[in-house]
Amino acid sequence: MLEDRSSILRFEGTDVHAATREAPSELERIRATLALVPPDVESLLEVGCGRGDLVNRWAGKRAFGTDLARRALRHVTRPAFASSIFTLPFQDGAFDAVLCAETLEHLEPARLPEAAREIRRVARRCVVITVPWQENFLEWSHRCPKCGQVFHLHGHRRSFAADDLKALFPGARAYHIQDTWPVRAWSPALLRFRTGTLGLWKHTRHTRCPHCDNDQFANHEGRFLYKAVGALNDLLHPAKTRYRWLMMRAEF
């Protein structure tokens, strides 16, 4: 699901693509995404398919995937190609539906319209797009202990609301928007206190600094103060009023 070549080079050296996505949130995201594909679609392309968690599960017969991460493509059971989102190797309108999930947020913001035009070019009937919903970058960031840079753990560069997705795909005859997986909001002050004052950051198994390539990071999530700040935030925000993912189907 990566497009930036430097990100691909970093992650190709890890076993991130070998990990199965069995967390309840991931399974729900996969289910909800595939449910947005119309049942009468006969051909589908997934752009940025990664290890094939979506395209492998689609029930239709004619499905293809593309991604720049060649190591990830080894896990795809459908025909798959190493290709950039900006130069898809297919004719105009080659597929009934084009799916692009958890990919656009990795791109340089200035190139998003270019990527959207290429997705739209090969889609005959509809495009299905999913991205993180109005993401708070600080929540998913870490400070490198070697170079001091703060970076997003998954390389995200842009946060999206529904209108942002619609603007990327103008002229559709219908837009279907939905959110999935409710989560609690973070108090901005608490999040700044935990990261800036306490120096306690979120952790992932494959953390790697994009600035200096350091991959040695302490996991703070088991520490008492990390948990205490999280518990206080839960008290302040008992209801899950935000969502993890934003999904859109644009029909043309």
PDB file of C-alpha atoms in Angstrom:
ATOM      1  CA  MET A   1       0.000   0.000   0.000  1.00  0.00           C
ATOM      2  CA  LEU A   2       3.013   2.220  -0.282  1.00  0.00           C
ATOM      3  CA  GLU A   3       3.774   4.507  -3.197  1.00  0.00           C
ATOM      4  CA  ASP A   4       6.782   6.554  -2.067  1.00  0.00           C
ATOM      5  CA  ARG A   5       9.922   4.722  -3.188  1.00  0.00           C
ATOM      6  CA  SER A   6      11.945   5.615  -0.084  1.00  0.00           C
ATOM      7  CA  SER A   7       9.185   4.155   2.086  1.00  0.00           C
ATOM      8  CA  ILE A   8       9.207   0.996   0.016  1.00  0.00           C
ATOM      9  CA  LEU A   9      12.945   0.555   0.393  1.00  0.00           C
ATOM     10  CA  ARG A  10      12.662   0.903   4.170  1.00  0.00           C
ATOM     11  CA  PHE A  11       9.834  -1.580   4.546  1.00  0.00           C
ATOM     12  CA  GLU A  12      11.173  -4.107   2.047  1.00  0.00           C
ATOM     13  CA  GLY A  13      13.934  -4.819   4.552  1.00  0.00           C
ATOM     14  CA  THR A  14      11.464  -5.880   7.250  1.00  0.00           C
ATOM     15  CA  ASP A  15       8.920  -8.686   7.564  1.00  0.00           C
ATOM     16  CA  VAL A  16       5.994  -6.245   7.653  1.00  0.00           C
ATOM     17  CA  HIS A  17       4.454  -7.819   4.552  1.00  0.00           C
ATOM     18  CA  ALA A  18       4.469 -11.265   6.139  1.00  0.00           C
ATOM     19  CA  ALA A  19       2.179 -10.177   8.985  1.00  0.00           C
ATOM     20  CA  THR A  20      -1.422 -11.324   8.758  1.00  0.00           C
ATOM     21  CA  ARG A  21      -4.137  -8.761   9.471  1.00  0.00           C
ATOM     22  CA  GLU A  22      -6.321 -10.507  12.015  1.00  0.00           C
ATOM     23  CA  ALA A  23      -6.986  -7.670  14.475  1.00  0.00           C
ATOM     24  CA  PRO A  24     -10.746  -7.041  14.814  1.00  0.00           C
ATOM     25  CA  SER A  25     -10.346  -3.499  13.481  1.00  0.00           C
ATOM     26  CA  GLU A  26      -8.504  -4.725  10.387  1.00  0.00           C
ATOM     27  CA  LEU A  27     -11.008  -7.483   9.699  1.00  0.00           C
ATOM     28  CA  GLU A  28     -13.849  -4.972   9.967  1.00  0.00           C
ATOM     29  CA  ARG A  29     -12.039  -2.566   7.630  1.00  0.00           C
ATOM     30  CA  ILE A  30     -11.573  -5.344   5.082  1.00  0.00           C
ATOM     31  CA  ARG A  31     -15.224  -6.415   5.346  1.00  0.00           C
ATOM     32  CA  ALA A  32     -16.559  -2.863   5.044  1.00  0.00           C
ATOM     33  CA  THR A  33     -14.274  -2.027   2.122  1.00  0.00           C
ATOM     34  CA  LEU A  34     -15.267  -5.055   0.070  1.00  0.00           C
ATOM     35  CA  ALA A  35     -18.935  -4.384   0.847  1.00  0.00           C
ATOM     36  CA  LEU A  36     -18.608  -1.063  -1.010  1.00  0.00           C
ATOM     37  CA  VAL A  37     -17.781  -2.861  -4.259  1.00  0.00           C
ATOM     38  CA  PRO A  38     -21.093  -3.315  -6.146  1.00  0.00           C
ATOM     39  CA  PRO A  39     -22.081  -6.995  -6.347  1.00  0.00           C
ATOM     40  CA  ASP A  40     -22.486  -6.908 -10.127  1.00  0.00           C
ATOM     41  CA  VAL A  41     -18.913  -5.734 -10.753  1.00  0.00           C
ATOM     42  CA  GLU A  42     -17.174  -8.199 -13.074  1.00  0.00           C
ATOM     43  CA  SER A  43     -13.632  -6.808 -13.058  1.00  0.00           C
ATOM     44  CA  LEU A  44     -11.658  -5.100 -10.306  1.00  0.00           C
ATOM     45  CA  LEU A  45      -8.221  -3.567  -9.939  1.00  0.00           C
ATOM     46  CA  GLU A  46      -6.740  -2.828  -6.537  1.00  0.00           C
ATOM     47  CA  VAL A  47      -4.137  -0.076  -6.693  1.00  0.00           C
ATOM     48  CA  GLY A  48      -1.654  -0.297  -3.831  1.00  0.00           C
ATOM     49  CA  CYS A  49      -2.758  -3.826  -2.992  1.00  0.00           C
ATOM     50  CA  GLY A  50       0.109  -4.587  -0.609  1.00  0.00           C
ATOM     51  CA  ARG A  51       0.023  -8.244   0.398  1.00  0.00           C
ATOM     52  CA  GLY A  52      -3.452  -8.718  -1.069  1.00  0.00           C
ATOM     53  CA  ASP A  53      -5.610  -8.590   2.044  1.00  0.00           C
ATOM     54  CA  LEU A  54      -8.454  -7.114  -0.006  1.00  0.00           C
ATOM     55  CA  VAL A  55      -8.029  -8.327  -3.572  1.00  0.00           C
ATOM     56  CA  ASN A  56      -7.399 -11.909  -2.432  1.00  0.00           C
ATOM     57  CA  ARG A  57     -10.734 -11.903  -0.597  1.00  0.00           C
ATOM     58  CA  TRP A  58     -12.872 -10.353  -3.324  1.00  0.00           C
ATOM     59  CA  ALA A  59     -15.455 -12.881  -4.511  1.00  0.00           C
ATOM     60  CA  GLY A  60     -15.336 -11.892  -8.189  1.00  0.00           C
ATOM     61  CA  LYS A  61     -13.349 -13.807 -10.773  1.00  0.00           C
ATOM     62  CA  ARG A  62     -11.470 -11.105 -12.702  1.00  0.00           C
ATOM     63  CA  ALA A  63      -9.282  -9.224 -10.241  1.00  0.00           C
ATOM     64  CA  PHE A  64      -5.815  -7.729 -10.433  1.00  0.00           C
ATOM     65  CA  GLY A  65      -3.485  -5.924  -8.060  1.00  0.00           C
ATOM     66  CA  THR A  66      -0.674  -3.401  -8.368  1.00  0.00           C
ATOM     67  CA  ASP A  67       1.898  -2.182  -5.875  1.00  0.00           C
ATOM     68  CA  LEU A  68       5.481  -0.932  -5.976  1.00  0.00           C
ATOM     69  CA  ALA A  69       6.518  -3.198  -3.081  1.00  0.00           C
ATOM     70  CA  ARG A  70       7.576  -6.383  -4.869  1.00  0.00           C
ATOM     71  CA  ARG A  71       8.022  -8.321  -1.647  1.00  0.00           C
ATOM     72  CA  ALA A  72       4.387  -7.700  -0.749  1.00  0.00           C
ATOM     73  CA  LEU A  73       3.205  -8.941  -4.143  1.00  0.00           C
ATOM     74  CA  ARG A  74       4.504 -12.429  -3.349  1.00  0.00           C
ATOM     75  CA  HIS A  75       1.474 -12.891  -1.103  1.00  0.00           C
ATOM     76  CA  VAL A  76      -1.097 -11.835  -3.716  1.00  0.00           C
ATOM     77  CA  THR A  77      -2.993 -14.814  -5.136  1.00  0.00           C
ATOM     78  CA  ARG A  78      -4.495 -12.816  -8.039  1.00  0.00           C
ATOM     79  CA  PRO A  79      -2.516 -11.566 -11.045  1.00  0.00           C
ATOM     80  CA  ALA A  80      -0.408  -8.707  -9.694  1.00  0.00           C
ATOM     81  CA  PHE A  81       2.027  -6.207 -11.155  1.00  0.00           C
ATOM     82  CA  ALA A  82       4.736  -3.942  -9.798  1.00  0.00           C
ATOM     83  CA  SER A  83       3.489  -0.530 -10.871  1.00  0.00           C
ATOM     84  CA  SER A  84       3.323   3.083  -9.765  1.00  0.00           C
ATOM     85  CA  ILE A  85      -0.052   4.607  -9.001  1.00  0.00           C
ATOM     86  CA  PHE A  86       0.910   7.435 -11.370  1.00  0.00           C
ATOM     87  CA  THR A  87       1.446   5.188 -14.419  1.00  0.00           C
ATOM     88  CA  LEU A  88      -0.938   2.244 -14.290  1.00  0.00           C
ATOM     89  CA  PRO A  89      -0.220  -0.210 -17.149  1.00  0.00           C
ATOM     90  CA  PHE A  90      -3.839  -0.538 -18.287  1.00  0.00           C
ATOM     91  CA  GLN A  91      -6.088   0.979 -20.942  1.00  0.00           C
ATOM     92  CA  ASP A  92      -8.723   3.592 -20.209  1.00  0.00           C
ATOM     93  CA  GLY A  93     -11.772   2.063 -18.531  1.00  0.00           C
ATOM     94  CA  ALA A  94     -10.123  -1.344 -18.277  1.00  0.00           C
ATOM     95  CA  PHE A  95     -11.950  -2.292 -15.054  1.00  0.00           C
ATOM     96  CA  ASP A  96     -15.508  -1.986 -13.814  1.00  0.00           C
ATOM     97  CA  ALA A  97     -14.190  -0.894 -10.410  1.00  0.00           C
ATOM     98  CA  VAL A  98     -10.871   0.369  -9.098  1.00  0.00           C
ATOM     99  CA  LEU A  99     -10.143  -0.009  -5.393  1.00  0.00           C
ATOM    100  CA  CYS A 100      -7.482   2.038  -3.631  1.00  0.00           C
ATOM    101  CA  ALA A 101      -7.353   1.393   0.110  1.00  0.00           C
ATOM    102  CA  GLU A 102      -5.032   2.968   2.675  1.00  0.00           C
ATOM    103  CA  THR A 103      -2.743   4.331  -0.023  1.00  0.00           C
ATOM    104  CA  LEU A 104      -3.520   7.978  -0.804  1.00  0.00           C
ATOM    105  CA  GLU A 105      -2.411   9.133   2.654  1.00  0.00           C
ATOM    106  CA  HIS A 106       1.138   7.965   1.827  1.00  0.00           C
ATOM    107  CA  LEU A 107       1.491  10.221  -1.213  1.00  0.00           C
ATOM    108  CA  GLU A 108       2.947  13.690  -1.471  1.00  0.00           C
ATOM    109  CA  PRO A 109      -0.136  15.931  -1.080  1.00  0.00           C
ATOM    110  CA  ALA A 110       0.740  17.885  -4.215  1.00  0.00           C
ATOM    111  CA  ARG A 111       0.540  14.695  -6.304  1.00  0.00           C
ATOM    112  CA  LEU A 112      -2.827  13.481  -5.029  1.00  0.00           C
ATOM    113  CA  PRO A 113      -4.817  14.939  -7.969  1.00  0.00           C
ATOM    114  CA  GLU A 114      -2.450  13.210 -10.397  1.00  0.00           C
ATOM    115  CA  ALA A 115      -2.941   9.867  -8.660  1.00  0.00           C
ATOM    116  CA  ALA A 116      -6.715  10.333  -8.569  1.00  0.00           C
ATOM    117  CA  ARG A 117      -6.834  11.086 -12.299  1.00  0.00           C
ATOM    118  CA  GLU A 118      -4.926   7.887 -13.066  1.00  0.00           C
ATOM    119  CA  ILE A 119      -7.243   5.815 -10.868  1.00  0.00           C
ATOM    120  CA  ARG A 120     -10.261   7.388 -12.548  1.00  0.00           C
ATOM    121  CA  ARG A 121      -8.781   6.799 -16.003  1.00  0.00           C
ATOM    122  CA  VAL A 122      -8.795   3.001 -15.687  1.00  0.00           C
ATOM    123  CA  ALA A 123     -12.159   2.813 -13.871  1.00  0.00           C
ATOM    124  CA  ARG A 124     -15.209   2.270 -16.058  1.00  0.00           C
ATOM    125  CA  ARG A 125     -18.000   2.385 -13.450  1.00  0.00           C
ATOM    126  CA  CYS A 126     -16.746   3.316 -10.000  1.00  0.00           C
ATOM    127  CA  VAL A 127     -13.816   3.846  -7.679  1.00  0.00           C
ATOM    128  CA  VAL A 128     -13.687   2.739  -4.040  1.00  0.00           C
ATOM    129  CA  ILE A 129     -11.328   4.723  -1.813  1.00  0.00           C
ATOM    130  CA  THR A 130     -10.488   4.276   1.862  1.00  0.00           C
ATOM    131  CA  VAL A 131      -8.210   6.439   4.006  1.00  0.00           C
ATOM    132  CA  PRO A 132      -7.767   7.168   7.718  1.00  0.00           C
ATOM    133  CA  TRP A 133     -10.554   9.475   8.931  1.00  0.00           C
ATOM    134  CA  GLN A 134      -9.333  12.969   9.921  1.00  0.00           C
ATOM    135  CA  GLU A 135      -6.207  11.450  11.383  1.00  0.00           C
ATOM    136  CA  ASN A 136      -4.380  13.088  14.289  1.00  0.00           C
ATOM    137  CA  PHE A 137      -0.783  12.628  13.175  1.00  0.00           C
ATOM    138  CA  LEU A 138       0.704  13.111  16.641  1.00  0.00           C
ATOM    139  CA  GLU A 139      -1.257  10.114  17.906  1.00  0.00           C
ATOM    140  CA  TRP A 140       0.561   7.853  15.429  1.00  0.00           C
ATOM    141  CA  SER A 141       4.025   9.405  15.620  1.00  0.00           C
ATOM    142  CA  HIS A 142       7.342   8.675  17.319  1.00  0.00           C
ATOM    143  CA  ARG A 143      10.496  10.686  17.960  1.00  0.00           C
ATOM    144  CA  CYS A 144      13.687   9.072  16.711  1.00  0.00           C
ATOM    145  CA  PRO A 145      16.156   8.712  19.623  1.00  0.00           C
ATOM    146  CA  LYS A 146      19.060   8.946  17.189  1.00  0.00           C
ATOM    147  CA  CYS A 147      18.295  12.015  15.047  1.00  0.00           C
ATOM    148  CA  GLY A 148      15.440  13.588  17.029  1.00  0.00           C
ATOM    149  CA  GLN A 149      12.997  13.779  14.131  1.00  0.00           C
ATOM    150  CA  VAL A 150       9.294  13.206  14.817  1.00  0.00           C
ATOM    151  CA  PHE A 151       7.681  11.104  12.104  1.00  0.00           C
ATOM    152  CA  HIS A 152       4.462   9.248  11.398  1.00  0.00           C
ATOM    153  CA  LEU A 153       4.874   5.547  12.116  1.00  0.00           C
ATOM    154  CA  HIS A 154       3.159   4.545   8.874  1.00  0.00           C
ATOM    155  CA  GLY A 155       4.494   7.319   6.667  1.00  0.00           C
ATOM    156  CA  HIS A 156       1.192   9.176   6.356  1.00  0.00           C
ATOM    157  CA  ARG A 157       1.380  12.669   4.883  1.00  0.00           C
ATOM    158  CA  ARG A 158      -2.214  13.838   4.569  1.00  0.00           C
ATOM    159  CA  SER A 159      -5.391  13.741   6.649  1.00  0.00           C
ATOM    160  CA  PHE A 160      -8.768  13.455   4.906  1.00  0.00           C
ATOM    161  CA  ALA A 161     -12.393  14.435   5.408  1.00  0.00           C
ATOM    162  CA  ALA A 162     -15.232  13.342   3.128  1.00  0.00           C
ATOM    163  CA  ASP A 163     -15.149  16.532   1.060  1.00  0.00           C
ATOM    164  CA  ASP A 164     -11.444  16.005   0.386  1.00  0.00           C
ATOM    165  CA  LEU A 165     -12.136  12.630  -1.228  1.00  0.00           C
ATOM    166  CA  LYS A 166     -15.030  13.981  -3.281  1.00  0.00           C
ATOM    167  CA  ALA A 167     -12.840  16.807  -4.567  1.00  0.00           C
ATOM    168  CA  LEU A 168     -10.288  14.299  -5.850  1.00  0.00           C
ATOM    169  CA  PHE A 169     -12.941  12.557  -7.953  1.00  0.00           C
ATOM    170  CA  PRO A 170     -15.213  15.297  -9.331  1.00  0.00           C
ATOM    171  CA  GLY A 171     -18.099  14.692 -11.672  1.00  0.00           C
ATOM    172  CA  ALA A 172     -19.415  11.465 -10.171  1.00  0.00           C
ATOM    173  CA  ARG A 173     -23.142  10.867 -10.535  1.00  0.00           C
ATOM    174  CA  ALA A 174     -23.242   9.532  -6.958  1.00  0.00           C
ATOM    175  CA  TYR A 175     -20.990   9.461  -3.901  1.00  0.00           C
ATOM    176  CA  HIS A 176     -21.462   6.923  -1.119  1.00  0.00           C
ATOM    177  CA  ILE A 177     -19.614   7.901   2.067  1.00  0.00           C
ATOM    178  CA  GLN A 178     -19.293   5.885   5.250  1.00  0.00           C
ATOM    179  CA  ASP A 179     -17.121   5.682   8.360  1.00  0.00           C
ATOM    180  CA  THR A 180     -16.097   2.541  10.177  1.00  0.00           C
ATOM    181  CA  TRP A 181     -14.557   1.437  13.469  1.00  0.00           C
ATOM    182  CA  PRO A 182     -15.459   4.006  16.168  1.00  0.00           C
ATOM    183  CA  VAL A 183     -12.626   5.188  18.416  1.00  0.00           C
ATOM    184  CA  ARG A 184     -12.165   7.699  21.232  1.00  0.00           C
ATOM    185  CA  ALA A 185     -10.855  11.133  20.480  1.00  0.00           C
ATOM    186  CA  TRP A 186      -7.590  12.200  22.083  1.00  0.00           C
ATOM    187  CA  SER A 187      -7.416  15.343  24.179  1.00  0.00           C
ATOM    188  CA  PRO A 188      -4.855  17.497  22.312  1.00  0.00           C
ATOM    189  CA  ALA A 189      -3.362  18.738  25.590  1.00  0.00           C
ATOM    190  CA  LEU A 190      -2.984  15.212  26.979  1.00  0.00           C
ATOM    191  CA  LEU A 191      -1.422  13.951  23.780  1.00  0.00           C
ATOM    192  CA  ARG A 192       1.085  16.809  23.750  1.00  0.00           C
ATOM    193  CA  PHE A 193       1.855  16.150  27.426  1.00  0.00           C
ATOM    194  CA  ARG A 194       2.471  12.447  26.867  1.00  0.00           C
ATOM    195  CA  THR A 195       4.695  12.949  23.835  1.00  0.00           C
ATOM    196  CA  GLY A 196       6.337  16.331  24.412  1.00  0.00           C
ATOM    197  CA  THR A 197       6.689  16.382  28.215  1.00  0.00           C
ATOM    198  CA  LEU A 198       6.918  12.697  29.114  1.00  0.00           C
ATOM    199  CA  GLY A 199       8.582  11.608  25.882  1.00  0.00           C
ATOM    200  CA  LEU A 200       6.285   8.595  25.561  1.00  0.00           C
ATOM    201  CA  TRP A 201       5.287   7.662  22.026  1.00  0.00           C
ATOM    202  CA  LYS A 202       3.214   5.118  20.190  1.00  0.00           C
ATOM    203  CA  HIS A 203       5.122   2.085  18.943  1.00  0.00           C
ATOM    204  CA  THR A 204       4.844  -0.373  16.086  1.00  0.00           C
ATOM    205  CA  ARG A 205       6.798  -3.532  15.498  1.00  0.00           C
ATOM    206  CA  HIS A 206       8.357  -2.261  12.274  1.00  0.00           C
ATOM    207  CA  THR A 207       9.238   1.285  13.359  1.00  0.00           C
ATOM    208  CA  ARG A 208      12.011   2.759  11.218  1.00  0.00           C
ATOM    209  CA  CYS A 209      13.058   6.397  11.028  1.00  0.00           C
ATOM    210  CA  PRO A 210      12.614   7.807   7.500  1.00  0.00           C
ATOM    211  CA  HIS A 211      15.303  10.437   8.143  1.00  0.00           C
ATOM    212  CA  CYS A 212      18.263   8.409   9.450  1.00  0.00           C
ATOM    213  CA  ASP A 213      17.049   4.804   8.930  1.00  0.00           C
ATOM    214  CA  ASN A 214      17.377   3.959  12.634  1.00  0.00           C
ATOM    215  CA  ASP A 215      15.284   0.940  13.619  1.00  0.00           C
ATOM    216  CA  GLN A 216      16.091   0.798  17.341  1.00  0.00           C
ATOM    217  CA  PHE A 217      13.100   2.146  19.250  1.00  0.00           C
ATOM    218  CA  ALA A 218      11.926   1.517  22.795  1.00  0.00           C
ATOM    219  CA  ASN A 219       8.330   0.401  23.239  1.00  0.00           C
ATOM    220  CA  HIS A 220       6.758   2.883  25.663  1.00  0.00           C
ATOM    221  CA  GLU A 221       3.249   1.453  25.581  1.00  0.00           C
ATOM    222  CA  GLY A 222       3.764  -0.852  28.563  1.00  0.00           C
ATOM    223  CA  ARG A 223       4.997   1.916  30.859  1.00  0.00           C
ATOM    224  CA  PHE A 224       2.856   3.068  33.765  1.00  0.00           C
ATOM    225  CA  LEU A 225       2.718   6.731  32.743  1.00  0.00           C
ATOM    226  CA  TYR A 226       1.811   5.864  29.149  1.00  0.00           C
ATOM    227  CA  LYS A 227      -1.092   3.758  30.395  1.00  0.00           C
ATOM    228  CA  ALA A 228      -2.078   6.357  32.994  1.00  0.00           C
ATOM    229  CA  VAL A 229      -2.358   9.128  30.419  1.00  0.00           C
ATOM    230  CA  GLY A 230      -4.406   6.826  28.215  1.00  0.00           C
ATOM    231  CA  ALA A 231      -6.726   5.967  31.108  1.00  0.00           C
ATOM    232  CA  LEU A 232      -7.209   9.665  31.887  1.00  0.00           C
ATOM    233  CA  ASN A 233      -8.069  10.323  28.258  1.00  0.00           C
ATOM    234  CA  ASP A 234     -10.647   7.516  28.382  1.00  0.00           C
ATOM    235  CA  LEU A 235     -12.268   9.221  31.373  1.00  0.00           C
ATOM    236  CA  LEU A 236     -12.394  12.522  29.520  1.00  0.00           C
ATOM    237  CA  HIS A 237     -13.744  10.879  26.358  1.00  0.00           C
ATOM    238  CA  PRO A 238     -15.915   7.939  27.459  1.00  0.00           C
ATOM    239  CA  ALA A 239     -17.828   7.822  24.164  1.00  0.00           C
ATOM    240  CA  LYS A 240     -16.251   6.735  20.896  1.00  0.00           C
ATOM    241  CA  THR A 241     -17.138   9.730  18.763  1.00  0.00           C
ATOM    242  CA  ARG A 242     -14.487   9.467  16.049  1.00  0.00           C
ATOM    243  CA  TYR A 243     -13.770   6.825  13.434  1.00  0.00           C
ATOM    244  CA  ARG A 244     -10.638   5.053  12.299  1.00  0.00           C
ATOM    245  CA  TRP A 245     -11.442   4.927   8.578  1.00  0.00           C
ATOM    246  CA  LEU A 246     -13.259   6.958   5.943  1.00  0.00           C
ATOM    247  CA  MET A 247     -14.629   5.129   2.901  1.00  0.00           C
ATOM    248  CA  MET A 248     -16.074   6.373  -0.379  1.00  0.00           C
ATOM    249  CA  ARG A 249     -17.537   4.871  -3.523  1.00  0.00           C
ATOM    250  CA  ALA A 250     -17.779   7.296  -6.431  1.00  0.00           C
ATOM    251  CA  GLU A 251     -19.989   6.123  -9.314  1.00  0.00           C
ATOM    252  CA  PHE A 252     -19.533   7.503 -12.822  1.00  0.00           C
TER     253      PHE A 252
END
